[in-house]
Short mmCIF file of C-alpha atoms and ligand atoms in Angstrom, two decimals:
data_model
loop_
_atom_site.label_atom_id
_atom_site.label_comp_id
_atom_site.label_asym_id
_atom_site.label_seq_id
_atom_site.Cartn_x
_atom_site.Cartn_y
_atom_site.Cartn_z
CA MET A 1 245.30 -58.34 55.28
CA LYS A 2 244.79 -55.85 52.45
CA LYS A 3 243.29 -52.53 53.40
CA SER A 4 240.10 -52.98 51.39
CA GLN A 5 239.46 -56.44 52.89
CA LYS A 6 239.97 -55.11 56.37
CA ARG A 7 237.46 -52.37 55.75
CA LYS A 8 234.92 -54.89 54.55
CA VAL A 9 235.30 -57.05 57.65
CA MET A 10 235.02 -54.01 59.90
CA TYR A 11 231.89 -52.96 58.16
CA LYS A 12 229.86 -56.13 58.60
CA LEU A 13 227.24 -55.69 61.30
CA LYS A 14 225.38 -58.37 63.21
CA LEU A 15 221.77 -57.37 63.22
CA LEU A 16 218.83 -59.06 64.87
CA ILE A 17 215.45 -57.87 63.65
CA ALA A 18 212.42 -58.80 65.74
CA ALA A 19 208.95 -58.29 64.34
CA SER A 20 205.49 -59.66 64.96
CA GLU A 21 204.81 -60.06 61.22
CA VAL A 22 207.04 -60.61 58.21
CA VAL A 23 206.18 -60.98 54.51
CA PRO A 24 205.51 -63.56 53.11
CA PHE A 25 204.97 -65.65 56.26
CA ALA A 26 202.32 -63.58 58.07
CA LYS A 27 200.96 -60.12 57.34
CA SER A 28 198.28 -57.77 58.57
CA GLY A 29 199.74 -54.53 57.22
CA GLY A 30 202.79 -52.57 56.14
CA LEU A 31 204.92 -53.68 59.10
CA ALA A 32 205.17 -57.09 57.44
CA ASP A 33 206.24 -55.58 54.11
CA VAL A 34 208.97 -53.64 55.88
CA SER A 35 210.25 -56.48 58.01
CA GLY A 36 210.38 -58.75 54.97
CA ALA A 37 212.18 -56.28 52.71
CA LEU A 38 214.58 -54.35 54.94
CA PRO A 39 216.56 -57.45 56.03
CA LYS A 40 217.12 -58.41 52.38
CA ALA A 41 218.38 -54.91 51.61
CA LEU A 42 220.70 -54.97 54.64
CA ARG A 43 221.98 -58.36 53.58
CA ALA A 44 222.72 -56.93 50.12
CA LEU A 45 224.87 -54.34 51.88
CA GLY A 46 226.89 -57.23 53.33
CA HIS A 47 225.54 -57.46 56.89
CA ASP A 48 224.76 -60.57 58.91
CA VAL A 49 221.04 -60.10 59.44
CA ARG A 50 218.71 -62.49 61.23
CA VAL A 51 214.98 -62.12 61.67
CA VAL A 52 212.79 -63.49 64.47
CA MET A 53 209.00 -63.77 64.43
CA PRO A 54 206.30 -65.89 66.09
CA ARG A 55 205.29 -69.16 64.46
CA TYR A 56 201.61 -68.43 64.13
CA TYR A 57 199.26 -71.16 63.12
CA ILE A 58 199.00 -69.63 59.63
CA VAL A 59 202.75 -69.82 58.94
CA ASP A 60 202.98 -72.64 56.46
CA ARG A 61 205.92 -74.82 57.49
CA GLU A 62 205.86 -76.99 54.40
CA LYS A 63 205.45 -74.26 51.83
CA TYR A 64 208.44 -72.35 53.20
CA GLY A 65 210.52 -75.44 53.99
CA LEU A 66 210.92 -74.57 57.67
CA LYS A 67 213.16 -76.86 59.69
CA ARG A 68 212.84 -77.52 63.39
CA LEU A 69 216.07 -76.80 65.25
CA GLU A 70 217.13 -79.38 67.76
CA GLY A 71 216.23 -78.86 71.39
CA THR A 72 213.87 -76.41 73.05
CA LEU A 73 214.34 -72.89 74.21
CA GLY A 74 213.72 -72.09 77.86
CA VAL A 75 211.93 -68.77 78.29
CA PRO A 76 211.60 -67.38 81.83
CA MET A 77 208.16 -65.84 82.36
CA GLY A 78 208.33 -64.44 85.89
CA ILE A 79 205.52 -65.72 88.07
CA MET A 80 204.30 -67.97 85.25
CA GLY A 81 207.52 -69.93 85.54
CA GLU A 82 209.55 -71.14 82.62
CA ALA A 83 207.89 -71.62 79.23
CA TRP A 84 209.38 -73.72 76.48
CA ALA A 85 209.57 -72.80 72.82
CA GLY A 86 210.37 -74.79 69.72
CA ILE A 87 212.41 -73.01 67.06
CA TYR A 88 211.89 -73.32 63.34
CA GLU A 89 214.35 -71.92 60.85
CA GLY A 90 213.78 -70.80 57.29
CA VAL A 91 214.89 -68.01 54.98
CA ILE A 92 213.22 -64.97 53.50
CA PRO A 93 212.42 -66.17 49.97
CA ASP A 94 214.93 -65.17 47.28
CA SER A 95 217.56 -64.45 49.90
CA ASP A 96 219.80 -66.21 52.37
CA VAL A 97 218.50 -64.19 55.34
CA PRO A 98 217.68 -66.63 58.15
CA VAL A 99 214.30 -66.30 59.83
CA TYR A 100 213.68 -67.95 63.19
CA PHE A 101 210.15 -68.76 64.22
CA ILE A 102 209.24 -69.02 67.88
CA ASP A 103 206.85 -71.91 68.22
CA HIS A 104 204.52 -72.22 71.19
CA GLU A 105 201.17 -73.87 70.74
CA GLY A 106 199.56 -72.10 73.69
CA PHE A 107 200.55 -68.57 72.67
CA PHE A 108 200.71 -68.71 68.88
CA GLY A 109 198.78 -71.77 67.73
CA ARG A 110 195.74 -69.65 66.92
CA LYS A 111 193.94 -68.37 63.86
CA GLY A 112 194.81 -64.68 64.23
CA LEU A 113 197.98 -62.69 64.78
CA TYR A 114 196.61 -60.38 67.47
CA ASP A 115 192.87 -60.92 67.40
CA GLU A 116 189.97 -62.90 66.04
CA GLU A 117 186.82 -61.31 64.61
CA GLY A 118 188.06 -57.91 65.75
CA GLU A 119 188.43 -59.07 69.37
CA GLY A 120 192.01 -58.74 70.67
CA TYR A 121 193.34 -61.84 72.48
CA GLY A 122 193.02 -61.40 76.23
CA ASP A 123 196.59 -62.58 76.84
CA ASN A 124 198.41 -60.40 74.29
CA ASP A 125 200.58 -59.08 77.12
CA ASN A 126 201.86 -62.57 77.96
CA ARG A 127 202.14 -63.54 74.29
CA PHE A 128 204.45 -60.66 73.47
CA ILE A 129 206.37 -60.74 76.74
CA PHE A 130 207.03 -64.35 75.84
CA PHE A 131 208.03 -63.45 72.30
CA SER A 132 210.34 -60.63 73.41
CA ARG A 133 212.00 -62.79 76.01
CA SER A 134 212.36 -65.59 73.43
CA VAL A 135 214.22 -63.25 71.09
CA MET A 136 216.84 -62.65 73.77
CA GLN A 137 217.08 -66.31 74.70
CA LEU A 138 217.35 -67.32 71.06
CA ALA A 139 220.24 -64.91 70.44
CA LYS A 140 222.03 -66.61 73.34
CA MET A 141 221.23 -70.08 72.10
CA LEU A 142 222.59 -69.19 68.65
CA ARG A 143 225.58 -67.42 70.22
CA PHE A 144 224.75 -64.62 67.81
CA LYS A 145 225.92 -61.62 69.89
CA PRO A 146 224.13 -58.89 67.94
CA ASP A 147 225.53 -55.41 67.48
CA VAL A 148 222.02 -54.03 67.24
CA ILE A 149 218.62 -55.49 68.02
CA HIS A 150 216.06 -53.74 65.85
CA VAL A 151 212.55 -53.98 67.30
CA ASN A 152 209.27 -52.91 65.79
CA ASP A 153 206.14 -51.44 67.37
CA TRP A 154 204.74 -52.37 70.78
CA HIS A 155 204.96 -56.14 70.29
CA THR A 156 208.74 -56.14 70.63
CA ALA A 157 209.19 -52.80 72.42
CA LEU A 158 210.03 -54.57 75.71
CA ILE A 159 213.31 -55.86 74.32
CA PRO A 160 215.23 -52.62 75.00
CA ILE A 161 214.18 -52.68 78.66
CA LEU A 162 215.03 -56.38 78.95
CA LEU A 163 218.46 -55.60 77.53
CA ASN A 164 218.99 -52.75 79.99
CA THR A 165 217.85 -54.78 83.00
CA THR A 166 217.71 -58.58 82.96
CA TYR A 167 220.49 -58.93 80.37
CA ARG A 168 222.53 -55.94 81.44
CA ASN A 169 225.59 -57.89 82.49
CA ASP A 170 225.21 -60.73 80.04
CA PRO A 171 228.41 -61.08 78.00
CA ASP A 172 226.37 -62.18 74.95
CA PHE A 173 224.91 -58.67 74.77
CA LYS A 174 227.95 -56.77 75.93
CA HIS A 175 227.83 -53.96 73.37
CA ALA A 176 224.38 -54.61 71.89
CA GLY A 177 222.35 -51.53 71.13
CA THR A 178 218.66 -51.20 70.29
CA LEU A 179 216.61 -49.42 67.68
CA LEU A 180 212.85 -49.13 68.03
CA SER A 181 210.90 -48.47 64.84
CA ILE A 182 207.50 -46.92 65.41
CA HIS A 183 205.24 -47.90 62.54
CA ASN A 184 202.10 -46.81 64.31
CA LEU A 185 201.95 -44.88 67.58
CA GLN A 186 198.23 -45.48 68.02
CA HIS A 187 198.83 -49.05 69.14
CA GLN A 188 200.96 -49.02 72.27
CA GLY A 189 200.37 -52.33 74.01
CA LYS A 190 198.62 -51.13 77.18
CA PHE A 191 197.84 -53.78 79.80
CA TYR A 192 197.00 -54.43 83.40
CA LYS A 193 200.01 -53.83 85.65
CA GLY A 194 200.10 -57.50 86.68
CA ALA A 195 202.09 -58.00 83.45
CA MET A 196 205.07 -56.63 85.42
CA ASP A 197 205.21 -59.90 87.35
CA VAL A 198 205.54 -61.86 84.13
CA LEU A 199 208.02 -59.47 82.55
CA ASP A 200 210.01 -59.67 85.76
CA VAL A 201 212.36 -56.73 85.24
CA GLY A 202 211.61 -55.41 88.74
CA TRP A 203 208.76 -53.24 89.99
CA GLU A 204 211.15 -50.30 90.29
CA HIS A 205 210.66 -49.87 86.52
CA PHE A 206 206.94 -49.44 87.03
CA ASN A 207 207.04 -45.67 87.25
CA ALA A 208 205.79 -42.75 85.16
CA ASN A 209 209.18 -42.31 83.51
CA GLU A 210 209.38 -45.88 82.27
CA LEU A 211 206.62 -48.48 81.93
CA GLU A 212 203.75 -47.08 83.92
CA GLU A 213 200.82 -45.14 82.52
CA TYR A 214 197.65 -44.49 84.51
CA ASP A 215 198.42 -47.45 86.77
CA GLY A 216 198.79 -49.82 83.82
CA VAL A 217 201.77 -51.03 81.79
CA ASN A 218 202.54 -49.41 78.44
CA PHE A 219 204.96 -51.57 76.42
CA LEU A 220 205.71 -48.98 73.75
CA LYS A 221 206.41 -46.33 76.32
CA GLY A 222 209.04 -48.60 77.86
CA GLY A 223 210.61 -49.04 74.45
CA ILE A 224 210.68 -45.32 73.74
CA VAL A 225 212.45 -44.70 77.03
CA HIS A 226 214.93 -47.57 76.84
CA ALA A 227 215.83 -47.85 73.13
CA ASP A 228 219.08 -46.23 72.04
CA ALA A 229 217.30 -44.72 69.06
CA ILE A 230 213.80 -44.49 67.65
CA ASN A 231 212.78 -44.42 64.02
CA ALA A 232 209.38 -43.15 62.95
CA VAL A 233 209.06 -44.34 59.36
CA SER A 234 208.95 -40.87 57.70
CA LYS A 235 210.41 -37.45 58.51
CA LYS A 236 207.00 -35.86 58.72
CA TYR A 237 205.68 -38.53 61.09
CA ALA A 238 208.75 -38.09 63.30
CA GLN A 239 207.75 -34.43 63.66
CA GLU A 240 204.06 -35.13 64.02
CA ILE A 241 204.39 -37.56 66.92
CA CYS A 242 205.93 -34.79 68.99
CA THR A 243 202.57 -32.97 68.89
CA PRO A 244 199.38 -33.67 70.88
CA GLU A 245 197.39 -34.16 67.67
CA PHE A 246 199.42 -37.23 66.65
CA GLY A 247 201.08 -38.20 69.93
CA TRP A 248 198.38 -40.48 71.43
CA GLY A 249 199.37 -39.24 74.88
CA LEU A 250 203.09 -39.88 74.39
CA ASP A 251 203.99 -36.64 72.57
CA THR A 252 205.62 -34.98 75.58
CA LEU A 253 207.76 -38.02 76.24
CA ILE A 254 208.74 -38.36 72.58
CA LYS A 255 209.55 -34.66 72.33
CA ASP A 256 211.81 -35.18 75.27
CA LYS A 257 213.54 -37.97 73.38
CA ALA A 258 213.80 -35.98 70.13
CA TYR A 259 217.60 -36.20 70.38
CA LYS A 260 217.35 -39.90 69.49
CA LEU A 261 214.40 -39.70 67.10
CA TYR A 262 214.87 -40.31 63.35
CA GLY A 263 212.59 -40.49 60.32
CA ILE A 264 214.02 -42.93 57.80
CA LEU A 265 211.39 -43.49 55.15
CA ASN A 266 210.39 -47.03 54.17
CA GLY A 267 211.34 -48.32 50.76
CA VAL A 268 209.46 -50.49 48.29
CA ASP A 269 210.28 -54.00 47.18
CA TYR A 270 210.13 -53.43 43.42
CA ASP A 271 210.52 -57.16 42.78
CA GLU A 272 207.01 -57.44 44.22
CA TRP A 273 205.47 -54.10 43.33
CA SER A 274 206.37 -53.12 39.79
CA PRO A 275 204.06 -53.32 36.76
CA ALA A 276 207.04 -54.37 34.64
CA VAL A 277 207.49 -57.69 36.47
CA ASP A 278 204.26 -58.23 38.40
CA THR A 279 203.02 -61.78 37.87
CA LEU A 280 199.68 -61.12 39.59
CA ILE A 281 198.32 -58.68 37.00
CA PRO A 282 196.76 -59.57 33.63
CA ARG A 283 199.39 -57.76 31.55
CA THR A 284 202.69 -56.14 32.51
CA PHE A 285 203.48 -52.60 31.40
CA ASP A 286 205.91 -49.76 31.95
CA LEU A 287 206.50 -46.13 31.17
CA ASP A 288 207.60 -46.81 27.59
CA ASP A 289 204.61 -49.07 26.89
CA LEU A 290 201.42 -48.24 28.73
CA GLY A 291 199.27 -50.57 26.60
CA GLY A 292 199.19 -53.17 29.36
CA LYS A 293 197.69 -50.68 31.81
CA GLU A 294 194.62 -50.38 29.60
CA VAL A 295 194.30 -54.18 29.58
CA CYS A 296 194.56 -54.20 33.40
CA LYS A 297 191.91 -51.49 33.64
CA LEU A 298 189.37 -53.36 31.52
CA ALA A 299 190.11 -56.59 33.42
CA LEU A 300 189.57 -54.81 36.73
CA GLN A 301 186.21 -53.46 35.57
CA LYS A 302 185.25 -56.94 34.47
CA GLU A 303 186.39 -58.51 37.74
CA PHE A 304 184.29 -56.01 39.72
CA ASP A 305 181.31 -56.09 37.37
CA LEU A 306 181.61 -52.43 36.43
CA PRO A 307 180.92 -51.14 32.90
CA GLN A 308 184.07 -51.71 30.82
CA LEU A 309 184.80 -48.15 29.75
CA SER A 310 188.30 -46.84 29.22
CA ASP A 311 187.50 -43.13 29.23
CA ILE A 312 186.12 -43.04 32.77
CA PRO A 313 188.67 -42.73 35.59
CA ILE A 314 188.81 -45.53 38.16
CA ILE A 315 189.76 -44.56 41.69
CA GLY A 316 191.25 -47.45 43.67
CA LEU A 317 191.38 -47.89 47.44
CA VAL A 318 193.16 -50.69 49.28
CA GLY A 319 193.70 -50.85 53.00
CA ARG A 320 192.59 -51.70 56.47
CA LEU A 321 189.15 -50.25 57.14
CA ALA A 322 190.32 -48.44 60.26
CA GLU A 323 189.66 -44.88 61.45
CA GLN A 324 193.31 -44.08 60.72
CA LYS A 325 192.64 -44.58 57.01
CA GLY A 326 189.99 -41.83 56.84
CA ILE A 327 187.02 -44.16 56.41
CA THR A 328 184.69 -41.77 58.21
CA LEU A 329 185.71 -38.95 55.88
CA LEU A 330 185.19 -41.18 52.90
CA SER A 331 181.79 -42.36 54.08
CA ALA A 332 180.70 -38.75 54.60
CA ALA A 333 181.94 -37.80 51.13
CA ILE A 334 180.69 -40.80 49.18
CA GLY A 335 177.29 -39.34 48.19
CA LYS A 336 178.92 -36.35 46.53
CA LEU A 337 181.65 -38.47 44.96
CA MET A 338 178.98 -40.65 43.36
CA GLU A 339 177.71 -37.58 41.49
CA LEU A 340 181.01 -37.49 39.57
CA ASP A 341 181.69 -39.36 36.37
CA ILE A 342 183.99 -41.93 38.02
CA GLN A 343 184.21 -45.53 39.14
CA ILE A 344 185.52 -46.52 42.57
CA VAL A 345 186.96 -49.91 43.46
CA LEU A 346 187.63 -50.63 47.13
CA LEU A 347 189.41 -53.56 48.76
CA GLY A 348 189.55 -53.69 52.52
CA ALA A 349 188.56 -55.30 55.76
CA GLY A 350 188.29 -54.06 59.30
CA GLU A 351 185.62 -52.14 61.17
CA LYS A 352 182.31 -53.89 60.74
CA TRP A 353 180.28 -50.70 60.27
CA ALA A 354 182.56 -49.70 57.41
CA GLU A 355 182.40 -53.12 55.75
CA HIS A 356 178.59 -52.93 55.79
CA PHE A 357 178.52 -49.29 54.79
CA PHE A 358 180.65 -49.80 51.68
CA MET A 359 178.81 -52.97 50.68
CA ASP A 360 175.58 -50.94 50.81
CA VAL A 361 177.15 -48.23 48.65
CA ALA A 362 178.06 -50.92 46.12
CA ASP A 363 174.41 -52.10 46.10
CA LYS A 364 173.16 -48.57 45.64
CA TYR A 365 175.58 -47.57 42.84
CA PRO A 366 176.35 -50.81 40.98
CA GLU A 367 177.63 -48.96 37.91
CA LYS A 368 180.00 -46.78 39.85
CA PHE A 369 181.14 -48.36 43.08
CA ALA A 370 182.43 -51.86 43.70
CA CYS A 371 184.05 -53.37 46.73
CA TYR A 372 185.54 -56.59 47.99
CA VAL A 373 185.52 -57.04 51.73
CA GLY A 374 188.41 -59.25 52.74
CA TYR A 375 192.13 -59.61 52.42
CA GLN A 376 193.37 -60.57 48.95
CA ASN A 377 196.91 -59.85 47.86
CA ASP A 378 196.42 -60.50 44.13
CA LEU A 379 193.43 -58.14 44.05
CA ALA A 380 195.55 -55.46 45.72
CA HIS A 381 198.02 -55.75 42.83
CA GLN A 382 195.23 -55.71 40.24
CA ILE A 383 193.73 -52.56 41.73
CA GLU A 384 197.12 -50.86 41.72
CA ALA A 385 197.59 -51.82 38.08
CA GLY A 386 194.10 -51.18 36.71
CA SER A 387 193.11 -47.94 38.46
CA ASP A 388 193.88 -44.43 37.22
CA LEU A 389 193.83 -42.73 40.61
CA PHE A 390 194.43 -44.05 44.12
CA LEU A 391 192.78 -42.50 47.17
CA MET A 392 194.31 -42.39 50.67
CA PRO A 393 192.41 -39.90 52.84
CA SER A 394 194.24 -40.95 56.04
CA LEU A 395 193.84 -39.02 59.28
CA PHE A 396 197.42 -40.01 60.04
CA GLU A 397 199.83 -42.17 58.10
CA PRO A 398 203.25 -42.99 59.52
CA CYS A 399 204.60 -43.90 56.09
CA GLY A 400 202.00 -45.57 53.90
CA LEU A 401 203.07 -48.00 51.23
CA ASN A 402 200.13 -48.14 48.87
CA GLN A 403 200.61 -44.59 47.60
CA ILE A 404 204.24 -45.45 46.81
CA TYR A 405 203.18 -48.63 45.00
CA SER A 406 200.61 -46.54 43.13
CA LEU A 407 203.29 -44.18 41.85
CA ARG A 408 205.13 -47.05 40.21
CA TYR A 409 201.93 -48.36 38.58
CA GLY A 410 201.06 -44.92 37.16
CA THR A 411 197.99 -44.80 39.40
CA VAL A 412 198.06 -41.19 40.48
CA PRO A 413 197.64 -40.81 44.26
CA ILE A 414 195.12 -38.48 45.86
CA VAL A 415 196.27 -38.14 49.46
CA ARG A 416 195.77 -36.20 52.63
CA ALA A 417 199.04 -34.40 53.37
CA THR A 418 200.02 -36.19 56.55
CA GLY A 419 203.05 -38.28 57.58
CA GLY A 420 204.60 -40.33 54.82
CA LEU A 421 201.83 -39.36 52.41
CA ASP A 422 203.04 -35.79 52.55
CA ASP A 423 206.70 -36.81 52.27
CA THR A 424 206.27 -39.08 49.24
CA ILE A 425 203.74 -37.21 47.08
CA GLU A 426 204.38 -33.86 45.37
CA ASN A 427 201.32 -31.82 44.59
CA TYR A 428 200.36 -31.29 40.95
CA ASP A 429 201.03 -27.85 39.51
CA SER A 430 198.98 -27.24 36.38
CA GLU A 431 201.29 -24.42 35.21
CA SER A 432 204.53 -26.37 35.20
CA LYS A 433 202.86 -29.80 34.93
CA SER A 434 205.07 -30.93 37.79
CA GLY A 435 204.05 -33.13 40.70
CA THR A 436 203.14 -36.76 41.27
CA GLY A 437 199.67 -36.55 42.79
CA PHE A 438 196.90 -34.47 44.33
CA LYS A 439 196.99 -33.48 47.99
CA PHE A 440 194.53 -32.04 50.47
CA TYR A 441 195.24 -30.72 53.93
CA ASP A 442 192.08 -30.44 56.01
CA ALA A 443 190.61 -33.65 57.38
CA THR A 444 187.13 -32.73 56.14
CA PRO A 445 184.78 -34.31 53.60
CA GLU A 446 184.75 -30.98 51.71
CA ALA A 447 188.52 -30.98 51.25
CA LEU A 448 188.42 -34.63 50.16
CA ILE A 449 185.60 -34.02 47.67
CA GLY A 450 187.26 -30.85 46.33
CA THR A 451 190.53 -32.65 45.67
CA VAL A 452 188.93 -35.68 44.04
CA LYS A 453 187.05 -33.21 41.78
CA TRP A 454 190.32 -31.48 40.96
CA ALA A 455 191.93 -34.81 40.00
CA VAL A 456 188.88 -35.87 37.98
CA ASP A 457 188.70 -32.49 36.20
CA THR A 458 192.37 -32.86 35.34
CA TRP A 459 191.63 -36.30 33.88
CA TYR A 460 188.80 -34.99 31.70
CA GLN A 461 189.93 -31.47 30.86
CA ASP A 462 193.72 -31.37 31.10
CA LYS A 463 194.66 -34.66 29.49
CA THR A 464 198.28 -33.73 28.78
CA GLY A 465 198.59 -32.55 32.37
CA PHE A 466 197.21 -35.83 33.68
CA GLU A 467 199.48 -37.90 31.46
CA GLN A 468 202.45 -35.87 32.65
CA VAL A 469 201.65 -36.46 36.35
CA ARG A 470 201.31 -40.14 35.57
CA ARG A 471 204.73 -40.14 33.92
CA ASN A 472 206.27 -38.16 36.77
CA ALA A 473 204.82 -40.66 39.21
CA MET A 474 206.10 -43.71 37.35
CA GLN A 475 209.61 -42.32 37.33
CA LYS A 476 209.80 -41.97 41.10
CA ARG A 477 211.72 -44.60 43.03
CA PHE A 478 211.84 -45.33 46.75
CA ASP A 479 214.44 -48.06 46.76
CA TRP A 480 215.14 -50.12 49.84
CA LYS A 481 218.82 -49.81 49.12
CA GLU A 482 218.78 -46.14 50.03
CA ALA A 483 216.63 -46.72 53.12
CA ALA A 484 218.89 -49.59 54.22
CA GLN A 485 221.90 -47.29 53.95
CA GLY A 486 220.10 -44.86 56.23
CA TYR A 487 219.53 -47.68 58.73
CA GLU A 488 223.14 -48.76 58.46
CA ASP A 489 224.31 -45.26 59.41
CA LEU A 490 221.88 -45.23 62.30
CA TYR A 491 223.00 -48.67 63.55
CA ARG A 492 226.61 -47.48 63.51
CA HIS A 493 225.65 -44.38 65.40
CA ILE A 494 223.90 -46.53 68.03
CA ILE A 495 226.91 -48.83 68.34
CA ALA A 496 229.27 -45.87 68.75
CA GLY A 497 227.02 -44.48 71.48
CA ARG A 498 226.91 -47.81 73.36
CA LEU A 499 230.67 -48.21 73.11
CA SER A 500 231.41 -44.74 74.39
CA SER A 501 228.96 -45.09 77.29
CA SER A 502 230.55 -48.40 78.36
CA GLU A 503 234.06 -46.97 78.36
P1 ADP B 1 199.14 -50.12 57.13
O1 ADP B 1 200.40 -50.81 57.52
O2 ADP B 1 198.79 -48.99 58.03
O3 ADP B 1 198.00 -51.05 56.98
P2 ADP B 1 200.50 -49.55 54.60
O4 ADP B 1 200.09 -48.70 53.46
O5 ADP B 1 201.86 -49.31 55.14
O6 ADP B 1 199.37 -49.43 55.71
O7 ADP B 1 200.52 -51.07 54.16
C1 ADP B 1 199.40 -51.81 53.91
C2 ADP B 1 199.80 -53.09 53.21
O8 ADP B 1 198.78 -54.05 53.40
C3 ADP B 1 199.98 -52.94 51.73
O9 ADP B 1 200.94 -53.85 51.26
C4 ADP B 1 198.58 -53.28 51.20
O10 ADP B 1 198.58 -53.69 49.88
C5 ADP B 1 198.18 -54.37 52.14
N1 ADP B 1 196.73 -54.49 52.36
C6 ADP B 1 195.97 -53.78 53.22
N2 ADP B 1 194.68 -54.21 53.19
C7 ADP B 1 194.64 -55.20 52.28
C8 ADP B 1 193.60 -56.05 51.79
N3 ADP B 1 192.35 -55.94 52.21
N4 ADP B 1 193.93 -56.98 50.86
C9 ADP B 1 195.19 -57.08 50.41
N5 ADP B 1 196.21 -56.31 50.82
C10 ADP B 1 195.95 -55.39 51.75
C1 GLC B 2 202.07 -48.92 59.81
C2 GLC B 2 201.56 -47.60 59.28
C3 GLC B 2 201.88 -47.36 57.84
C4 GLC B 2 203.30 -47.78 57.52
C5 GLC B 2 203.54 -49.21 57.95
C6 GLC B 2 204.96 -49.69 57.67
O1 GLC B 2 201.17 -49.93 59.86
O2 GLC B 2 200.18 -47.43 59.52
O3 GLC B 2 201.71 -46.00 57.53
O4 GLC B 2 203.54 -47.67 56.13
O5 GLC B 2 203.32 -49.35 59.31
O6 GLC B 2 205.93 -48.87 58.27
#
């Protein structure tokens, strides 16, 4: 074998990515964007990547051409006995990355992913124990023998402990390592301790150093302890979660595990999120021809019934209406913001009080504030394309994708300097005209209002400055290729660690 060929063979990794949501099949937030895009980027680097997710009711089997694999998968569920899963197989569109869907009518044949009408399903512990166990059983059924199992958030955080206990001596997982990505530390999967009897890894793991927390089970905690490495989707967030302010009670533990904590930043799928190729916006545009942006702006004003004026800045907001996103700050600031010569367009769904609050604001200021309560992907693209500024006043933000999309669309971000928002946006400097956005630090309505005013003043009074920030923003790239290379290095590091510890 020639040297170069040998190197290529050596370099191919077998990676199993488990996630509770994957674009385009099912999505509630950025986790789905990441678990749809990262596998494609890893595949482009030459690796054998497979993805596993639940087959929720909303996953459209026909649209995505999913095929049912023969047979059923036996999934041991402790005191519940054995459960049986059907397996569907498909691919991530525009790729040859296989995706396996775990089908179980009782656990996943429901309207929501995790909840309905804001009410979490009462059996989420069993649902995700089942899913995690299915991932392991599926790997065996496929004889896949992964080098690394990459799990995401609390839903799949039990996999590292399953690997270290139940599957410890299983030859199919002989050298398998695990990576846990934390996309959001707030949600940890905390349940009644009875879940231990279903998980069935042994009650000896129900202790304060592993799965136990205040006499209940904490899935994410187990993952943090048992994974070979942890990735918190930005460098800043990796630092923040070691502090009480952002640690949600796990900061001491995470600080303890800092030796295996990384902060690889998410990338962006520019096939989906680029104004040059976006098929969901009225007119494409790019840095060398911004004419289309003006068309998108007027169309957005029309769509939202706002006066069609090109010289007034539109501030866009898209996101879950959750505390994390700074909705309380925004609601406290809105009165003052409405005194400015601006228009605001908001797209979001989530906390009921916030949905009602922002609909009332729209009634009160019909010329200035418009909102759509719901989830609508094409509108998200149109807001990115048609707005001039994009506001993300998050209290915490592990990575944040919308501000990165905004950069590419020349929609200058106004962000609170936390987590990935701080890492991806450079503050505007009016002297040098450098920077890609406007940042504020304090989580107060005053700081938010002051920074929006600064951005709006720049729009009206420092036009060349504003145009320069827009250009700086549009030139920024956060390619998945680079992020995937970071993951590849980390996977290899994990594998090396596993190999040396088994010697
Ligand atoms: P998070 O994962 O915390 O919700 P991110 O910024 O990482 O935040 O990702 C949010 C993703 O979900 C983006 O792709 C965004 O466009 C999308 N999104 C959020 N809310 C909506 C909505 N109401 N309609 C359409 N897309 C939405
Ligand atoms: C989470 C975070 C968000 C991040 C996304 C993808 O939902 O809230 O900041 O961008 O996951 O990693």
